[in-house]
PDB file of N, CA and C in Angstrom:
ATOM      1  N   UNK A 205     -26.460  -1.611 -18.601  1.00 48.00           N
ATOM      2  CA  UNK A 205     -25.764  -2.086 -17.426  1.00 48.00           C
ATOM      3  C   UNK A 205     -24.261  -1.991 -17.679  1.00 48.00           C
ATOM      4  N   UNK A 206     -23.555  -1.361 -16.759  1.00 55.00           N
ATOM      5  CA  UNK A 206     -22.109  -1.226 -16.917  1.00 55.00           C
ATOM      6  C   UNK A 206     -21.389  -2.188 -15.991  1.00 55.00           C
ATOM      7  N   UNK A 207     -20.261  -2.662 -16.458  1.00 59.00           N
ATOM      8  CA  UNK A 207     -19.418  -3.527 -15.656  1.00 59.00           C
ATOM      9  C   UNK A 207     -18.319  -2.679 -15.040  1.00 59.00           C
ATOM     10  N   UNK A 208     -18.138  -2.799 -13.739  1.00 62.00           N
ATOM     11  CA  UNK A 208     -17.088  -2.039 -13.072  1.00 62.00           C
ATOM     12  C   UNK A 208     -15.773  -2.795 -13.196  1.00 62.00           C
ATOM     13  N   UNK A 209     -14.764  -2.085 -13.612  1.00 66.00           N
ATOM     14  CA  UNK A 209     -13.436  -2.675 -13.689  1.00 66.00           C
ATOM     15  C   UNK A 209     -12.522  -1.914 -12.740  1.00 66.00           C
ATOM     16  N   UNK A 210     -11.452  -2.569 -12.369  1.00 74.00           N
ATOM     17  CA  UNK A 210     -10.493  -1.926 -11.465  1.00 74.00           C
ATOM     18  C   UNK A 210      -9.929  -0.677 -12.125  1.00 74.00           C
ATOM     19  N   UNK A 211      -9.753   0.338 -11.323  1.00 86.00           N
ATOM     20  CA  UNK A 211      -9.161   1.592 -11.818  1.00 86.00           C
ATOM     21  C   UNK A 211      -7.764   1.717 -11.251  1.00 86.00           C
ATOM     22  N   UNK A 212      -6.898   2.264 -12.054  1.00 91.00           N
ATOM     23  CA  UNK A 212      -5.510   2.439 -11.654  1.00 91.00           C
ATOM     24  C   UNK A 212      -5.096   3.861 -12.004  1.00 91.00           C
ATOM     25  N   UNK A 213      -4.405   4.480 -11.073  1.00 92.00           N
ATOM     26  CA  UNK A 213      -3.828   5.805 -11.306  1.00 92.00           C
ATOM     27  C   UNK A 213      -2.331   5.617 -11.496  1.00 92.00           C
ATOM     28  N   UNK A 214      -1.819   6.166 -12.589  1.00 96.00           N
ATOM     29  CA  UNK A 214      -0.398   6.047 -12.893  1.00 96.00           C
ATOM     30  C   UNK A 214       0.263   7.413 -12.857  1.00 96.00           C
ATOM     31  N   UNK A 215       1.373   7.483 -12.174  1.00 97.00           N
ATOM     32  CA  UNK A 215       2.222   8.673 -12.201  1.00 97.00           C
ATOM     33  C   UNK A 215       3.536   8.196 -12.790  1.00 97.00           C
ATOM     34  N   UNK A 216       3.853   8.704 -13.970  1.00 98.00           N
ATOM     35  CA  UNK A 216       5.013   8.198 -14.695  1.00 98.00           C
ATOM     36  C   UNK A 216       6.103   9.241 -14.800  1.00 98.00           C
ATOM     37  N   UNK A 217       7.329   8.762 -14.576  1.00 98.00           N
ATOM     38  CA  UNK A 217       8.538   9.540 -14.859  1.00 98.00           C
ATOM     39  C   UNK A 217       8.591  10.886 -14.140  1.00 98.00           C
ATOM     40  N   UNK A 218       8.218  10.878 -12.874  1.00 98.00           N
ATOM     41  CA  UNK A 218       8.350  12.074 -12.046  1.00 98.00           C
ATOM     42  C   UNK A 218       9.824  12.213 -11.671  1.00 98.00           C
ATOM     43  N   UNK A 219      10.483  13.231 -12.183  1.00 98.00           N
ATOM     44  CA  UNK A 219      11.901  13.430 -11.911  1.00 98.00           C
ATOM     45  C   UNK A 219      12.083  14.547 -10.901  1.00 98.00           C
ATOM     46  N   UNK A 220      12.835  14.223  -9.838  1.00 98.00           N
ATOM     47  CA  UNK A 220      13.070  15.165  -8.760  1.00 98.00           C
ATOM     48  C   UNK A 220      14.535  15.116  -8.359  1.00 98.00           C
ATOM     49  N   UNK A 221      14.993  16.196  -7.781  1.00 97.00           N
ATOM     50  CA  UNK A 221      16.324  16.251  -7.202  1.00 97.00           C
ATOM     51  C   UNK A 221      16.203  15.814  -5.746  1.00 97.00           C
ATOM     52  N   UNK A 222      17.053  14.852  -5.350  1.00 97.00           N
ATOM     53  CA  UNK A 222      16.937  14.290  -4.003  1.00 97.00           C
ATOM     54  C   UNK A 222      18.313  14.086  -3.387  1.00 97.00           C
ATOM     55  N   UNK A 223      18.360  14.232  -2.085  1.00 96.00           N
ATOM     56  CA  UNK A 223      19.553  13.854  -1.325  1.00 96.00           C
ATOM     57  C   UNK A 223      19.301  12.446  -0.826  1.00 96.00           C
ATOM     58  N   UNK A 224      19.966  11.501  -1.492  1.00 96.00           N
ATOM     59  CA  UNK A 224      19.720  10.096  -1.183  1.00 96.00           C
ATOM     60  C   UNK A 224      20.990   9.297  -1.449  1.00 96.00           C
ATOM     61  N   UNK A 225      21.329   8.446  -0.509  1.00 94.00           N
ATOM     62  CA  UNK A 225      22.479   7.585  -0.704  1.00 94.00           C
ATOM     63  C   UNK A 225      23.353   7.499   0.529  1.00 94.00           C
ATOM     64  N   UNK A 226      24.237   6.505   0.527  1.00 94.00           N
ATOM     65  CA  UNK A 226      25.082   6.256   1.689  1.00 94.00           C
ATOM     66  C   UNK A 226      26.493   6.791   1.522  1.00 94.00           C
ATOM     67  N   UNK A 227      26.881   7.127   0.305  1.00 91.00           N
ATOM     68  CA  UNK A 227      28.251   7.580   0.068  1.00 91.00           C
ATOM     69  C   UNK A 227      28.397   9.075   0.346  1.00 91.00           C
ATOM     70  N   UNK A 228      29.605   9.502   0.625  1.00 91.00           N
ATOM     71  CA  UNK A 228      29.885  10.894   0.987  1.00 91.00           C
ATOM     72  C   UNK A 228      29.368  11.855  -0.069  1.00 91.00           C
ATOM     73  N   UNK A 229      29.659  11.586  -1.343  1.00 87.00           N
ATOM     74  CA  UNK A 229      29.210  12.498  -2.403  1.00 87.00           C
ATOM     75  C   UNK A 229      27.684  12.534  -2.510  1.00 87.00           C
ATOM     76  N   UNK A 230      27.009  11.444  -2.136  1.00 90.00           N
ATOM     77  CA  UNK A 230      25.549  11.422  -2.168  1.00 90.00           C
ATOM     78  C   UNK A 230      24.960  12.192  -0.993  1.00 90.00           C
ATOM     79  N   UNK A 231      25.688  12.237   0.086  1.00 90.00           N
ATOM     80  CA  UNK A 231      25.237  13.015   1.251  1.00 90.00           C
ATOM     81  C   UNK A 231      25.430  14.506   1.011  1.00 90.00           C
ATOM     82  N   UNK A 232      26.436  14.835   0.229  1.00 91.00           N
ATOM     83  CA  UNK A 232      26.789  16.229  -0.018  1.00 91.00           C
ATOM     84  C   UNK A 232      25.934  16.852  -1.135  1.00 91.00           C
ATOM     85  N   UNK A 233      25.755  16.110  -2.210  1.00 92.00           N
ATOM     86  CA  UNK A 233      25.108  16.660  -3.403  1.00 92.00           C
ATOM     87  C   UNK A 233      23.796  15.948  -3.703  1.00 92.00           C
ATOM     88  N   UNK A 234      22.824  16.720  -4.117  1.00 95.00           N
ATOM     89  CA  UNK A 234      21.555  16.127  -4.560  1.00 95.00           C
ATOM     90  C   UNK A 234      21.777  15.438  -5.900  1.00 95.00           C
ATOM     91  N   UNK A 235      20.941  14.470  -6.186  1.00 96.00           N
ATOM     92  CA  UNK A 235      21.009  13.780  -7.470  1.00 96.00           C
ATOM     93  C   UNK A 235      19.598  13.584  -8.008  1.00 96.00           C
ATOM     94  N   UNK A 236      19.519  13.370  -9.288  1.00 97.00           N
ATOM     95  CA  UNK A 236      18.216  13.193  -9.919  1.00 97.00           C
ATOM     96  C   UNK A 236      17.719  11.769  -9.712  1.00 97.00           C
ATOM     97  N   UNK A 237      16.439  11.683  -9.373  1.00 98.00           N
ATOM     98  CA  UNK A 237      15.769  10.398  -9.262  1.00 98.00           C
ATOM     99  C   UNK A 237      14.527  10.429 -10.147  1.00 98.00           C
ATOM    100  N   UNK A 238      14.092   9.258 -10.555  1.00 98.00           N
ATOM    101  CA  UNK A 238      12.848   9.135 -11.328  1.00 98.00           C
ATOM    102  C   UNK A 238      11.931   8.194 -10.557  1.00 98.00           C
ATOM    103  N   UNK A 239      10.684   8.618 -10.396  1.00 98.00           N
ATOM    104  CA  UNK A 239       9.703   7.855  -9.629  1.00 98.00           C
ATOM    105  C   UNK A 239       8.515   7.522 -10.524  1.00 98.00           C
ATOM    106  N   UNK A 240       8.106   6.263 -10.476  1.00 98.00           N
ATOM    107  CA  UNK A 240       6.880   5.814 -11.127  1.00 98.00           C
ATOM    108  C   UNK A 240       6.005   5.185 -10.056  1.00 98.00           C
ATOM    109  N   UNK A 241       4.736   5.543 -10.072  1.00 98.00           N
ATOM    110  CA  UNK A 241       3.793   5.066  -9.057  1.00 98.00           C
ATOM    111  C   UNK A 241       2.551   4.530  -9.770  1.00 98.00           C
ATOM    112  N   UNK A 242       2.068   3.387  -9.308  1.00 97.00           N
ATOM    113  CA  UNK A 242       0.822   2.826  -9.795  1.00 97.00           C
ATOM    114  C   UNK A 242      -0.063   2.559  -8.581  1.00 97.00           C
ATOM    115  N   UNK A 243      -1.262   3.105  -8.593  1.00 96.00           N
ATOM    116  CA  UNK A 243      -2.193   2.962  -7.471  1.00 96.00           C
ATOM    117  C   UNK A 243      -3.467   2.268  -7.927  1.00 96.00           C
ATOM    118  N   UNK A 244      -3.799   1.169  -7.277  1.00 95.00           N
ATOM    119  CA  UNK A 244      -5.067   0.493  -7.510  1.00 95.00           C
ATOM    120  C   UNK A 244      -6.088   1.170  -6.606  1.00 95.00           C
ATOM    121  N   UNK A 245      -7.085   1.788  -7.223  1.00 91.00           N
ATOM    122  CA  UNK A 245      -8.080   2.525  -6.446  1.00 91.00           C
ATOM    123  C   UNK A 245      -9.454   1.857  -6.484  1.00 91.00           C
ATOM    124  N   UNK A 246      -9.474   0.584  -6.810  1.00 82.00           N
ATOM    125  CA  UNK A 246     -10.696  -0.199  -6.682  1.00 82.00           C
ATOM    126  C   UNK A 246     -11.664  -0.058  -7.834  1.00 82.00           C
ATOM    127  N   UNK A 247     -12.889  -0.468  -7.563  1.00 77.00           N
ATOM    128  CA  UNK A 247     -13.920  -0.508  -8.593  1.00 77.00           C
ATOM    129  C   UNK A 247     -15.157   0.307  -8.224  1.00 77.00           C
ATOM    130  N   UNK A 248     -15.134   0.950  -7.068  1.00 74.00           N
ATOM    131  CA  UNK A 248     -16.312   1.680  -6.634  1.00 74.00           C
ATOM    132  C   UNK A 248     -16.633   2.816  -7.621  1.00 74.00           C
ATOM    133  N   UNK A 249     -17.901   2.983  -7.961  1.00 72.00           N
ATOM    134  CA  UNK A 249     -18.272   4.069  -8.873  1.00 72.00           C
ATOM    135  C   UNK A 249     -18.067   5.430  -8.199  1.00 72.00           C
ATOM    136  N   UNK A 250     -17.712   6.421  -8.997  1.00 72.00           N
ATOM    137  CA  UNK A 250     -17.517   7.768  -8.468  1.00 72.00           C
ATOM    138  C   UNK A 250     -18.258   8.769  -9.341  1.00 72.00           C
ATOM    139  N   UNK A 251     -18.616   9.866  -8.715  1.00 75.00           N
ATOM    140  CA  UNK A 251     -19.196  10.975  -9.462  1.00 75.00           C
ATOM    141  C   UNK A 251     -18.049  11.711 -10.157  1.00 75.00           C
ATOM    142  N   UNK A 252     -18.375  12.594 -11.029  1.00 78.00           N
ATOM    143  CA  UNK A 252     -17.374  13.346 -11.776  1.00 78.00           C
ATOM    144  C   UNK A 252     -16.937  14.565 -10.965  1.00 78.00           C
ATOM    145  N   UNK A 253     -16.392  14.277  -9.756  1.00 78.00           N
ATOM    146  CA  UNK A 253     -15.952  15.344  -8.854  1.00 78.00           C
ATOM    147  C   UNK A 253     -14.590  14.984  -8.295  1.00 78.00           C
ATOM    148  N   UNK A 254     -13.697  15.944  -8.248  1.00 78.00           N
ATOM    149  CA  UNK A 254     -12.338  15.716  -7.752  1.00 78.00           C
ATOM    150  C   UNK A 254     -12.338  15.226  -6.311  1.00 78.00           C
ATOM    151  N   UNK A 255     -13.318  15.642  -5.525  1.00 78.00           N
ATOM    152  CA  UNK A 255     -13.388  15.240  -4.127  1.00 78.00           C
ATOM    153  C   UNK A 255     -13.615  13.744  -3.956  1.00 78.00           C
ATOM    154  N   UNK A 256     -14.114  13.090  -5.014  1.00 78.00           N
ATOM    155  CA  UNK A 256     -14.469  11.676  -4.929  1.00 78.00           C
ATOM    156  C   UNK A 256     -13.370  10.731  -5.399  1.00 78.00           C
ATOM    157  N   UNK A 257     -12.261  11.265  -5.833  1.00 83.00           N
ATOM    158  CA  UNK A 257     -11.212  10.410  -6.389  1.00 83.00           C
ATOM    159  C   UNK A 257      -9.865  10.686  -5.722  1.00 83.00           C
ATOM    160  N   UNK A 258      -8.955   9.762  -5.891  1.00 88.00           N
ATOM    161  CA  UNK A 258      -7.578   9.984  -5.475  1.00 88.00           C
ATOM    162  C   UNK A 258      -6.962  10.899  -6.532  1.00 88.00           C
ATOM    163  N   UNK A 259      -6.523  12.054  -6.113  1.00 90.00           N
ATOM    164  CA  UNK A 259      -5.984  13.045  -7.038  1.00 90.00           C
ATOM    165  C   UNK A 259      -4.493  12.802  -7.254  1.00 90.00           C
ATOM    166  N   UNK A 260      -4.118  12.535  -8.503  1.00 91.00           N
ATOM    167  CA  UNK A 260      -2.695  12.334  -8.776  1.00 91.00           C
ATOM    168  C   UNK A 260      -1.902  13.597  -8.487  1.00 91.00           C
ATOM    169  N   UNK A 261      -2.515  14.768  -8.649  1.00 94.00           N
ATOM    170  CA  UNK A 261      -1.820  16.031  -8.349  1.00 94.00           C
ATOM    171  C   UNK A 261      -1.483  16.108  -6.858  1.00 94.00           C
ATOM    172  N   UNK A 262      -2.402  15.663  -6.008  1.00 95.00           N
ATOM    173  CA  UNK A 262      -2.139  15.648  -4.567  1.00 95.00           C
ATOM    174  C   UNK A 262      -1.030  14.657  -4.230  1.00 95.00           C
ATOM    175  N   UNK A 263      -1.045  13.487  -4.872  1.00 96.00           N
ATOM    176  CA  UNK A 263      -0.004  12.491  -4.627  1.00 96.00           C
ATOM    177  C   UNK A 263       1.357  13.058  -5.020  1.00 96.00           C
ATOM    178  N   UNK A 264       1.439  13.700  -6.173  1.00 97.00           N
ATOM    179  CA  UNK A 264       2.705  14.283  -6.633  1.00 97.00           C
ATOM    180  C   UNK A 264       3.204  15.331  -5.638  1.00 97.00           C
ATOM    181  N   UNK A 265       2.329  16.186  -5.145  1.00 98.00           N
ATOM    182  CA  UNK A 265       2.741  17.208  -4.180  1.00 98.00           C
ATOM    183  C   UNK A 265       3.246  16.580  -2.882  1.00 98.00           C
ATOM    184  N   UNK A 266       2.579  15.528  -2.420  1.00 98.00           N
ATOM    185  CA  UNK A 266       3.022  14.844  -1.206  1.00 98.00           C
ATOM    186  C   UNK A 266       4.393  14.204  -1.408  1.00 98.00           C
ATOM    187  N   UNK A 267       4.619  13.620  -2.572  1.00 98.00           N
ATOM    188  CA  UNK A 267       5.914  13.006  -2.869  1.00 98.00           C
ATOM    189  C   UNK A 267       7.000  14.080  -2.918  1.00 98.00           C
ATOM    190  N   UNK A 268       6.714  15.205  -3.545  1.00 98.00           N
ATOM    191  CA  UNK A 268       7.688  16.303  -3.602  1.00 98.00           C
ATOM    192  C   UNK A 268       8.070  16.774  -2.202  1.00 98.00           C
ATOM    193  N   UNK A 269       7.101  16.904  -1.321  1.00 98.00           N
ATOM    194  CA  UNK A 269       7.371  17.320   0.059  1.00 98.00           C
ATOM    195  C   UNK A 269       8.212  16.283   0.787  1.00 98.00           C
ATOM    196  N   UNK A 270       7.904  15.023   0.592  1.00 98.00           N
ATOM    197  CA  UNK A 270       8.665  13.952   1.225  1.00 98.00           C
ATOM    198  C   UNK A 270      10.120  13.977   0.770  1.00 98.00           C
ATOM    199  N   UNK A 271      10.338  14.110  -0.512  1.00 98.00           N
ATOM    200  CA  UNK A 271      11.704  14.143  -1.055  1.00 98.00           C
ATOM    201  C   UNK A 271      12.455  15.371  -0.557  1.00 98.00           C
ATOM    202  N   UNK A 272      11.771  16.495  -0.466  1.00 97.00           N
ATOM    203  CA  UNK A 272      12.410  17.740  -0.028  1.00 97.00           C
ATOM    204  C   UNK A 272      12.682  17.777   1.479  1.00 97.00           C
ATOM    205  N   UNK A 273      12.090  16.855   2.233  1.00 96.00           N
ATOM    206  CA  UNK A 273      12.197  16.892   3.697  1.00 96.00           C
ATOM    207  C   UNK A 273      13.601  16.609   4.214  1.00 96.00           C
ATOM    208  N   UNK A 274      14.433  15.983   3.414  1.00 94.00           N
ATOM    209  CA  UNK A 274      15.797  15.741   3.878  1.00 94.00           C
ATOM    210  C   UNK A 274      16.391  14.463   3.337  1.00 94.00           C
ATOM    211  N   UNK A 275      17.626  14.230   3.711  1.00 96.00           N
ATOM    212  CA  UNK A 275      18.412  13.100   3.220  1.00 96.00           C
ATOM    213  C   UNK A 275      17.847  11.757   3.692  1.00 96.00           C
ATOM    214  N   UNK A 276      17.894  10.780   2.786  1.00 96.00           N
ATOM    215  CA  UNK A 276      17.593   9.390   3.135  1.00 96.00           C
ATOM    216  C   UNK A 276      18.749   8.543   2.636  1.00 96.00           C
ATOM    217  N   UNK A 277      19.114   7.549   3.411  1.00 97.00           N
ATOM    218  CA  UNK A 277      20.225   6.690   3.030  1.00 97.00           C
ATOM    219  C   UNK A 277      19.892   5.771   1.863  1.00 97.00           C
ATOM    220  N   UNK A 278      18.703   5.189   1.872  1.00 96.00           N
ATOM    221  CA  UNK A 278      18.386   4.134   0.920  1.00 96.00           C
ATOM    222  C   UNK A 278      17.219   4.487   0.008  1.00 96.00           C
ATOM    223  N   UNK A 279      17.356   4.117  -1.261  1.00 96.00           N
ATOM    224  CA  UNK A 279      16.255   4.271  -2.210  1.00 96.00           C
ATOM    225  C   UNK A 279      15.058   3.437  -1.763  1.00 96.00           C
ATOM    226  N   UNK A 280      15.342   2.294  -1.173  1.00 97.00           N
ATOM    227  CA  UNK A 280      14.269   1.422  -0.695  1.00 97.00           C
ATOM    228  C   UNK A 280      13.438   2.101   0.389  1.00 97.00           C
ATOM    229  N   UNK A 281      14.101   2.862   1.244  1.00 97.00           N
ATOM    230  CA  UNK A 281      13.385   3.588   2.296  1.00 97.00           C
ATOM    231  C   UNK A 281      12.456   4.623   1.694  1.00 97.00           C
ATOM    232  N   UNK A 282      12.958   5.384   0.726  1.00 98.00           N
ATOM    233  CA  UNK A 282      12.122   6.401   0.083  1.00 98.00           C
ATOM    234  C   UNK A 282      10.950   5.752  -0.638  1.00 98.00           C
ATOM    235  N   UNK A 283      11.189   4.667  -1.353  1.00 98.00           N
ATOM    236  CA  UNK A 283      10.101   3.983  -2.055  1.00 98.00           C
ATOM    237  C   UNK A 283       9.032   3.500  -1.079  1.00 98.00           C
ATOM    238  N   UNK A 284       9.461   2.956   0.058  1.00 98.00           N
ATOM    239  CA  UNK A 284       8.506   2.489   1.067  1.00 98.00           C
ATOM    240  C   UNK A 284       7.704   3.652   1.650  1.00 98.00           C
ATOM    241  N   UNK A 285       8.359   4.762   1.907  1.00 98.00           N
ATOM    242  CA  UNK A 285       7.643   5.928   2.460  1.00 98.00           C
ATOM    243  C   UNK A 285       6.650   6.499   1.440  1.00 98.00           C
ATOM    244  N   UNK A 286       7.001   6.467   0.167  1.00 98.00           N
ATOM    245  CA  UNK A 286       6.064   6.907  -0.870  1.00 98.00           C
ATOM    246  C   UNK A 286       4.851   5.984  -0.889  1.00 98.00           C
ATOM    247  N   UNK A 287       5.093   4.692  -0.840  1.00 98.00           N
ATOM    248  CA  UNK A 287       3.977   3.738  -0.812  1.00 98.00           C
ATOM    249  C   UNK A 287       3.099   3.962   0.408  1.00 98.00           C
ATOM    250  N   UNK A 288       3.723   4.190   1.567  1.00 98.00           N
ATOM    251  CA  UNK A 288       2.960   4.436   2.793  1.00 98.00           C
ATOM    252  C   UNK A 288       2.067   5.672   2.682  1.00 98.00           C
ATOM    253  N   UNK A 289       2.604   6.760   2.097  1.00 97.00           N
ATOM    254  CA  UNK A 289       1.773   7.962   1.995  1.00 97.00           C
ATOM    255  C   UNK A 289       0.618   7.738   1.035  1.00 97.00           C
ATOM    256  N   UNK A 290       0.828   6.942   0.009  1.00 97.00           N
ATOM    257  CA  UNK A 290      -0.268   6.628  -0.913  1.00 97.00           C
ATOM    258  C   UNK A 290      -1.321   5.757  -0.234  1.00 97.00           C
ATOM    259  N   UNK A 291      -0.871   4.767   0.531  1.00 97.00           N
ATOM    260  CA  UNK A 291      -1.793   3.843   1.188  1.00 97.00           C
ATOM    261  C   UNK A 291      -2.524   4.482   2.367  1.00 97.00           C
ATOM    262  N   UNK A 292      -2.079   5.667   2.790  1.00 97.00           N
ATOM    263  CA  UNK A 292      -2.776   6.374   3.862  1.00 97.00           C
ATOM    264  C   UNK A 292      -4.184   6.790   3.431  1.00 97.00           C
ATOM    265  N   UNK A 293      -4.403   6.905   2.130  1.00 94.00           N
ATOM    266  CA  UNK A 293      -5.735   7.184   1.597  1.00 94.00           C
ATOM    267  C   UNK A 293      -6.474   5.854   1.505  1.00 94.00           C
ATOM    268  N   UNK A 294      -7.561   5.718   2.240  1.00 92.00           N
ATOM    269  CA  UNK A 294      -8.301   4.452   2.315  1.00 92.00           C
ATOM    270  C   UNK A 294      -8.806   3.973   0.958  1.00 92.00           C
ATOM    271  N   UNK A 295      -8.906   4.862  -0.011  1.00 91.00           N
ATOM    272  CA  UNK A 295      -9.374   4.455  -1.338  1.00 91.00           C
ATOM    273  C   UNK A 295      -8.303   3.717  -2.129  1.00 91.00           C
ATOM    274  N   UNK A 296      -7.046   3.847  -1.707  1.00 95.00           N
ATOM    275  CA  UNK A 296      -5.944   3.158  -2.390  1.00 95.00           C
ATOM    276  C   UNK A 296      -5.826   1.759  -1.807  1.00 95.00           C
ATOM    277  N   UNK A 297      -6.018   0.762  -2.656  1.00 94.00           N
ATOM    278  CA  UNK A 297      -5.968  -0.624  -2.208  1.00 94.00           C
ATOM    279  C   UNK A 297      -4.582  -1.239  -2.369  1.00 94.00           C
ATOM    280  N   UNK A 298      -3.835  -0.741  -3.323  1.00 96.00           N
ATOM    281  CA  UNK A 298      -2.495  -1.266  -3.578  1.00 96.00           C
ATOM    282  C   UNK A 298      -1.653  -0.156  -4.174  1.00 96.00           C
ATOM    283  N   UNK A 299      -0.390  -0.111  -3.765  1.00 97.00           N
ATOM    284  CA  UNK A 299       0.529   0.894  -4.301  1.00 97.00           C
ATOM    285  C   UNK A 299       1.804   0.206  -4.774  1.00 97.00           C
ATOM    286  N   UNK A 300       2.240   0.546  -5.950  1.00 98.00           N
ATOM    287  CA  UNK A 300       3.475   0.031  -6.518  1.00 98.00           C
ATOM    288  C   UNK A 300       4.362   1.230  -6.819  1.00 98.00           C
ATOM    289  N   UNK A 301       5.611   1.194  -6.359  1.00 98.00           N
ATOM    290  CA  UNK A 301       6.530   2.319  -6.543  1.00 98.00           C
ATOM    291  C   UNK A 301       7.825   1.806  -7.163  1.00 98.00           C
ATOM    292  N   UNK A 302       8.259   2.484  -8.215  1.00 98.00           N
ATOM    293  CA  UNK A 302       9.576   2.217  -8.802  1.00 98.00           C
ATOM    294  C   UNK A 302      10.395   3.488  -8.691  1.00 98.00           C
ATOM    295  N   UNK A 303      11.580   3.383  -8.133  1.00 97.00           N
ATOM    296  CA  UNK A 303      12.440   4.528  -7.921  1.00 97.00           C
ATOM    297  C   UNK A 303      13.806   4.244  -8.554  1.00 97.00           C
ATOM    298  N   UNK A 304      14.284   5.179  -9.356  1.00 97.00           N
ATOM    299  CA  UNK A 304      15.574   5.033 -10.022  1.00 97.00           C
ATOM    300  C   UNK A 304      16.466   6.216  -9.671  1.00 97.00           C
ATOM    301  N   UNK A 305      17.710   5.915  -9.342  1.00 96.00           N
ATOM    302  CA  UNK A 305      18.730   6.956  -9.218  1.00 96.00           C
ATOM    303  C   UNK A 305      19.357   7.077 -10.605  1.00 96.00           C
ATOM    304  N   UNK A 306      19.137   8.204 -11.255  1.00 95.00           N
ATOM    305  CA  UNK A 306      19.462   8.312 -12.678  1.00 95.00           C
ATOM    306  C   UNK A 306      20.943   8.291 -12.996  1.00 95.00           C
ATOM    307  N   UNK A 307      21.775   8.690 -12.067  1.00 89.00           N
ATOM    308  CA  UNK A 307      23.201   8.756 -12.362  1.00 89.00           C
ATOM    309  C   UNK A 307      24.025   7.849 -11.460  1.00 89.00           C
ATOM    310  N   UNK A 308      23.403   6.851 -10.889  1.00 78.00           N
ATOM    311  CA  UNK A 308      24.134   5.937  -9.998  1.00 78.00           C
ATOM    312  C   UNK A 308      25.007   5.007 -10.821  1.00 78.00           C
TER     313      UNK A 308
END
């Protein structure tokens, strides 16, 4: 008999170039950001098939597209949008996002 424990998917230290910030130089030039994401994906058992799990590769690609879509004024806005895209998958029960502007 196996005991089901909560599963968590971690995406650590994803570094991307982003146009983010309220200052003139931040609007003009991209800057490096670091993103860490933790997703609680519950305790439901899954088969050993990619179709049955939240794919961290898919999450990373979605985040890259979001960042590339254009300028955002606030890091908080980007973090919230990342959390929203993760929570759009019904298997994700909780999303935690940490976003750092590396040269701020």
